[in-house]
């Protein structure tokens, strides 16, 4: 049973401000480093909207990665220090790979990077400067173009053959410490997203150009979150799917300020691992 058949309106919810994409002329672009003189850091300006975000705890079993574009999973781990890059790669990567291969019934899973975030009040989100800040705009990490390009970038010798099958980019996101009350993650039900809502946007690095989706406001969007996630829980987020058979291909999401967060709540600490998931056709 999908969310279409559940009584969404009966679920608890909070009303919070989410930052959609404001109207912009031309393709939006953001520099991942200091921009050239005279150019703004980003042309993707926020358009805030107050929206209800429903507590999905009671309907977690009805939520599907293929249908809604996200899912809550139980995923205990043995990592002692998520700020130790060597431990992440030696201990966490193999565990995530095995978990996703089994959970998604995949033929192969390849992890291509990870990001640790620790919210610091008033801090800017700086790449390559230690832990990142929560991402507070509605977005999808990949596009139809960049999702396939990830395969070419990370597995160039095998890309042509791998792209003949089904390819997904799946993020596994979790709190480092819980219960998480600060800056939780909100996900939109992918069945309520129109293709016109997704705006391809350039992300410019010193040596390459990536592409993500910014998201235009649509009153039909239906938002969910899982309050007070523990360190043994994780979210699967769909960032790209090559399948065009009606499944959700892109899952918009964003961090948000929960108005019910206690003033003394510990700042959010989280880690996301980005993976390529392959299925033979």
Short mmCIF file of N, CA, C and O in Angstrom, two decimals, residues 49-101:
data_model
loop_
_atom_site.label_atom_id
_atom_site.label_comp_id
_atom_site.label_asym_id
_atom_site.label_seq_id
_atom_site.Cartn_x
_atom_site.Cartn_y
_atom_site.Cartn_z
N UNK A 49 9.14 28.96 1.31
CA UNK A 49 7.72 28.63 1.41
C UNK A 49 7.48 27.88 2.71
O UNK A 49 8.27 27.01 3.08
N UNK A 50 6.40 28.23 3.38
CA UNK A 50 5.97 27.50 4.58
C UNK A 50 5.15 26.29 4.13
O UNK A 50 4.15 26.44 3.41
N UNK A 51 5.59 25.10 4.53
CA UNK A 51 4.90 23.88 4.11
C UNK A 51 4.73 22.94 5.30
O UNK A 51 5.55 22.95 6.23
N UNK A 52 3.69 22.11 5.30
CA UNK A 52 3.59 21.06 6.32
C UNK A 52 4.54 19.92 6.00
O UNK A 52 4.67 19.52 4.83
N UNK A 53 5.22 19.43 7.02
CA UNK A 53 6.13 18.29 6.87
C UNK A 53 5.63 17.20 7.80
O UNK A 53 5.64 17.37 9.03
N UNK A 54 5.17 16.09 7.24
CA UNK A 54 4.48 15.06 8.01
C UNK A 54 5.46 14.08 8.65
O UNK A 54 6.47 13.71 8.05
N UNK A 55 5.13 13.68 9.86
CA UNK A 55 5.89 12.67 10.58
C UNK A 55 5.59 11.30 9.95
O UNK A 55 4.46 10.81 10.02
N UNK A 56 6.60 10.70 9.33
CA UNK A 56 6.39 9.46 8.58
C UNK A 56 6.64 8.21 9.42
O UNK A 56 6.62 7.09 8.89
N UNK A 57 6.87 8.38 10.72
CA UNK A 57 7.17 7.20 11.56
C UNK A 57 6.07 6.14 11.47
O UNK A 57 6.34 4.95 11.36
N UNK A 58 4.82 6.57 11.52
CA UNK A 58 3.70 5.62 11.58
C UNK A 58 3.46 4.92 10.25
O UNK A 58 2.79 3.89 10.21
N UNK A 59 4.00 5.46 9.17
CA UNK A 59 3.76 4.86 7.85
C UNK A 59 5.07 4.43 7.19
O UNK A 59 5.11 4.19 5.98
N UNK A 60 6.13 4.28 7.99
CA UNK A 60 7.44 3.96 7.42
C UNK A 60 7.41 2.70 6.57
O UNK A 60 8.09 2.62 5.53
N UNK A 61 6.62 1.71 6.98
CA UNK A 61 6.56 0.45 6.23
C UNK A 61 5.85 0.59 4.90
O UNK A 61 5.93 -0.31 4.05
N UNK A 62 5.12 1.69 4.71
CA UNK A 62 4.40 1.91 3.45
C UNK A 62 5.22 2.73 2.45
O UNK A 62 4.73 3.02 1.36
N UNK A 63 6.41 3.12 2.86
CA UNK A 63 7.23 4.00 2.02
C UNK A 63 8.26 3.17 1.27
O UNK A 63 8.93 2.32 1.85
N UNK A 64 8.39 3.45 -0.03
CA UNK A 64 9.25 2.64 -0.90
C UNK A 64 10.25 3.54 -1.61
O UNK A 64 9.89 4.60 -2.13
N UNK A 65 11.49 3.09 -1.67
CA UNK A 65 12.53 3.84 -2.38
C UNK A 65 12.16 3.99 -3.85
O UNK A 65 12.39 5.05 -4.45
N UNK A 66 11.57 2.97 -4.46
CA UNK A 66 11.21 3.05 -5.87
C UNK A 66 10.00 3.94 -6.12
O UNK A 66 9.91 4.57 -7.18
N UNK A 67 9.08 4.01 -5.16
CA UNK A 67 7.86 4.78 -5.38
C UNK A 67 8.00 6.22 -4.88
O UNK A 67 7.80 7.17 -5.61
N UNK A 68 8.34 6.38 -3.60
CA UNK A 68 8.44 7.73 -3.02
C UNK A 68 9.83 8.35 -3.19
O UNK A 68 9.98 9.56 -3.10
N UNK A 69 10.85 7.52 -3.38
CA UNK A 69 12.19 8.03 -3.60
C UNK A 69 13.04 8.11 -2.35
O UNK A 69 14.16 8.63 -2.39
N UNK A 70 12.54 7.58 -1.24
CA UNK A 70 13.32 7.54 0.01
C UNK A 70 12.78 6.40 0.87
O UNK A 70 11.69 5.88 0.63
N UNK A 71 13.56 6.02 1.88
CA UNK A 71 13.12 4.96 2.79
C UNK A 71 13.94 5.03 4.07
O UNK A 71 15.13 5.38 4.04
N UNK A 72 13.31 4.70 5.18
CA UNK A 72 13.99 4.59 6.47
C UNK A 72 14.42 3.14 6.66
O UNK A 72 13.64 2.22 6.44
N UNK A 73 15.68 2.94 7.07
CA UNK A 73 16.18 1.59 7.30
C UNK A 73 16.89 1.55 8.65
O UNK A 73 17.37 2.56 9.15
N UNK A 74 16.92 0.35 9.22
CA UNK A 74 17.71 0.13 10.42
C UNK A 74 19.09 -0.32 9.99
O UNK A 74 19.24 -1.26 9.20
N UNK A 75 20.14 0.35 10.50
CA UNK A 75 21.49 0.03 10.03
C UNK A 75 22.51 0.29 11.13
O UNK A 75 23.21 1.31 11.13
N UNK A 76 22.61 -0.63 12.11
CA UNK A 76 23.66 -0.49 13.13
C UNK A 76 25.04 -0.54 12.46
O UNK A 76 25.20 -1.13 11.38
N UNK A 77 26.02 0.08 13.09
CA UNK A 77 27.36 0.08 12.50
C UNK A 77 28.41 0.00 13.60
O UNK A 77 28.12 0.21 14.78
N UNK A 78 29.65 -0.28 13.19
CA UNK A 78 30.74 -0.50 14.14
C UNK A 78 31.75 0.66 14.16
O UNK A 78 32.81 0.54 14.75
N UNK A 79 31.40 1.78 13.51
CA UNK A 79 32.34 2.89 13.43
C UNK A 79 32.45 3.59 14.78
O UNK A 79 31.46 3.91 15.41
N UNK A 80 33.69 3.80 15.22
CA UNK A 80 33.92 4.48 16.50
C UNK A 80 34.07 5.99 16.32
O UNK A 80 33.71 6.76 17.19
N UNK A 81 34.63 6.42 15.18
CA UNK A 81 34.90 7.85 14.97
C UNK A 81 34.57 8.21 13.52
O UNK A 81 35.35 7.93 12.61
N UNK A 82 33.43 8.86 13.33
CA UNK A 82 33.02 9.24 11.98
C UNK A 82 33.82 10.43 11.44
O UNK A 82 33.63 10.83 10.29
N UNK A 83 34.69 10.99 12.25
CA UNK A 83 35.55 12.07 11.78
C UNK A 83 36.94 11.55 11.38
O UNK A 83 37.81 12.33 11.02
N UNK A 84 37.11 10.25 11.44
CA UNK A 84 38.37 9.61 11.02
C UNK A 84 38.16 9.04 9.63
O UNK A 84 37.50 8.02 9.44
N UNK A 85 38.74 9.72 8.63
CA UNK A 85 38.51 9.35 7.25
C UNK A 85 38.98 7.93 6.94
O UNK A 85 38.33 7.18 6.20
N UNK A 86 40.09 7.53 7.53
CA UNK A 86 40.61 6.18 7.29
C UNK A 86 39.66 5.13 7.83
O UNK A 86 39.43 4.09 7.19
N UNK A 87 39.09 5.37 9.02
CA UNK A 87 38.14 4.41 9.58
C UNK A 87 36.86 4.34 8.75
O UNK A 87 36.30 3.25 8.54
N UNK A 88 36.41 5.48 8.25
CA UNK A 88 35.22 5.50 7.40
C UNK A 88 35.43 4.58 6.19
O UNK A 88 34.60 3.74 5.86
N UNK A 89 36.57 4.74 5.54
CA UNK A 89 36.83 3.96 4.33
C UNK A 89 37.09 2.48 4.62
O UNK A 89 36.69 1.60 3.85
N UNK A 90 37.74 2.20 5.76
CA UNK A 90 38.11 0.82 6.07
C UNK A 90 36.95 0.04 6.71
O UNK A 90 36.81 -1.17 6.47
N UNK A 91 36.14 0.71 7.51
CA UNK A 91 35.09 0.02 8.27
C UNK A 91 33.69 0.30 7.71
O UNK A 91 32.90 -0.64 7.49
N UNK A 92 33.40 1.57 7.47
CA UNK A 92 32.03 1.94 7.09
C UNK A 92 31.73 1.61 5.63
O UNK A 92 30.66 1.08 5.31
N UNK A 93 32.65 1.91 4.73
CA UNK A 93 32.40 1.66 3.31
C UNK A 93 32.03 0.20 3.03
O UNK A 93 31.01 -0.05 2.37
N UNK A 94 32.81 -0.78 3.52
CA UNK A 94 32.43 -2.17 3.23
C UNK A 94 31.06 -2.55 3.81
O UNK A 94 30.31 -3.31 3.19
N UNK A 95 30.74 -2.00 4.99
CA UNK A 95 29.45 -2.32 5.61
C UNK A 95 28.31 -1.73 4.80
O UNK A 95 27.27 -2.38 4.59
N UNK A 96 28.47 -0.49 4.34
CA UNK A 96 27.43 0.14 3.53
C UNK A 96 27.26 -0.59 2.20
O UNK A 96 26.13 -0.85 1.75
N UNK A 97 28.37 -0.94 1.58
CA UNK A 97 28.30 -1.65 0.30
C UNK A 97 27.53 -2.96 0.43
O UNK A 97 26.63 -3.26 -0.36
N UNK A 98 27.87 -3.74 1.46
CA UNK A 98 27.20 -5.04 1.65
C UNK A 98 25.72 -4.85 1.98
O UNK A 98 24.86 -5.58 1.49
N UNK A 99 25.43 -3.84 2.80
CA UNK A 99 24.03 -3.58 3.19
C UNK A 99 23.19 -3.19 1.98
O UNK A 99 22.08 -3.70 1.79
N UNK A 100 23.70 -2.30 1.15
CA UNK A 100 22.92 -1.85 0.00
C UNK A 100 22.79 -2.97 -1.03
O UNK A 100 21.73 -3.11 -1.66
N UNK A 101 23.83 -3.75 -1.20
CA UNK A 101 23.74 -4.84 -2.17
C UNK A 101 22.63 -5.81 -1.76
O UNK A 101 21.85 -6.26 -2.61
#
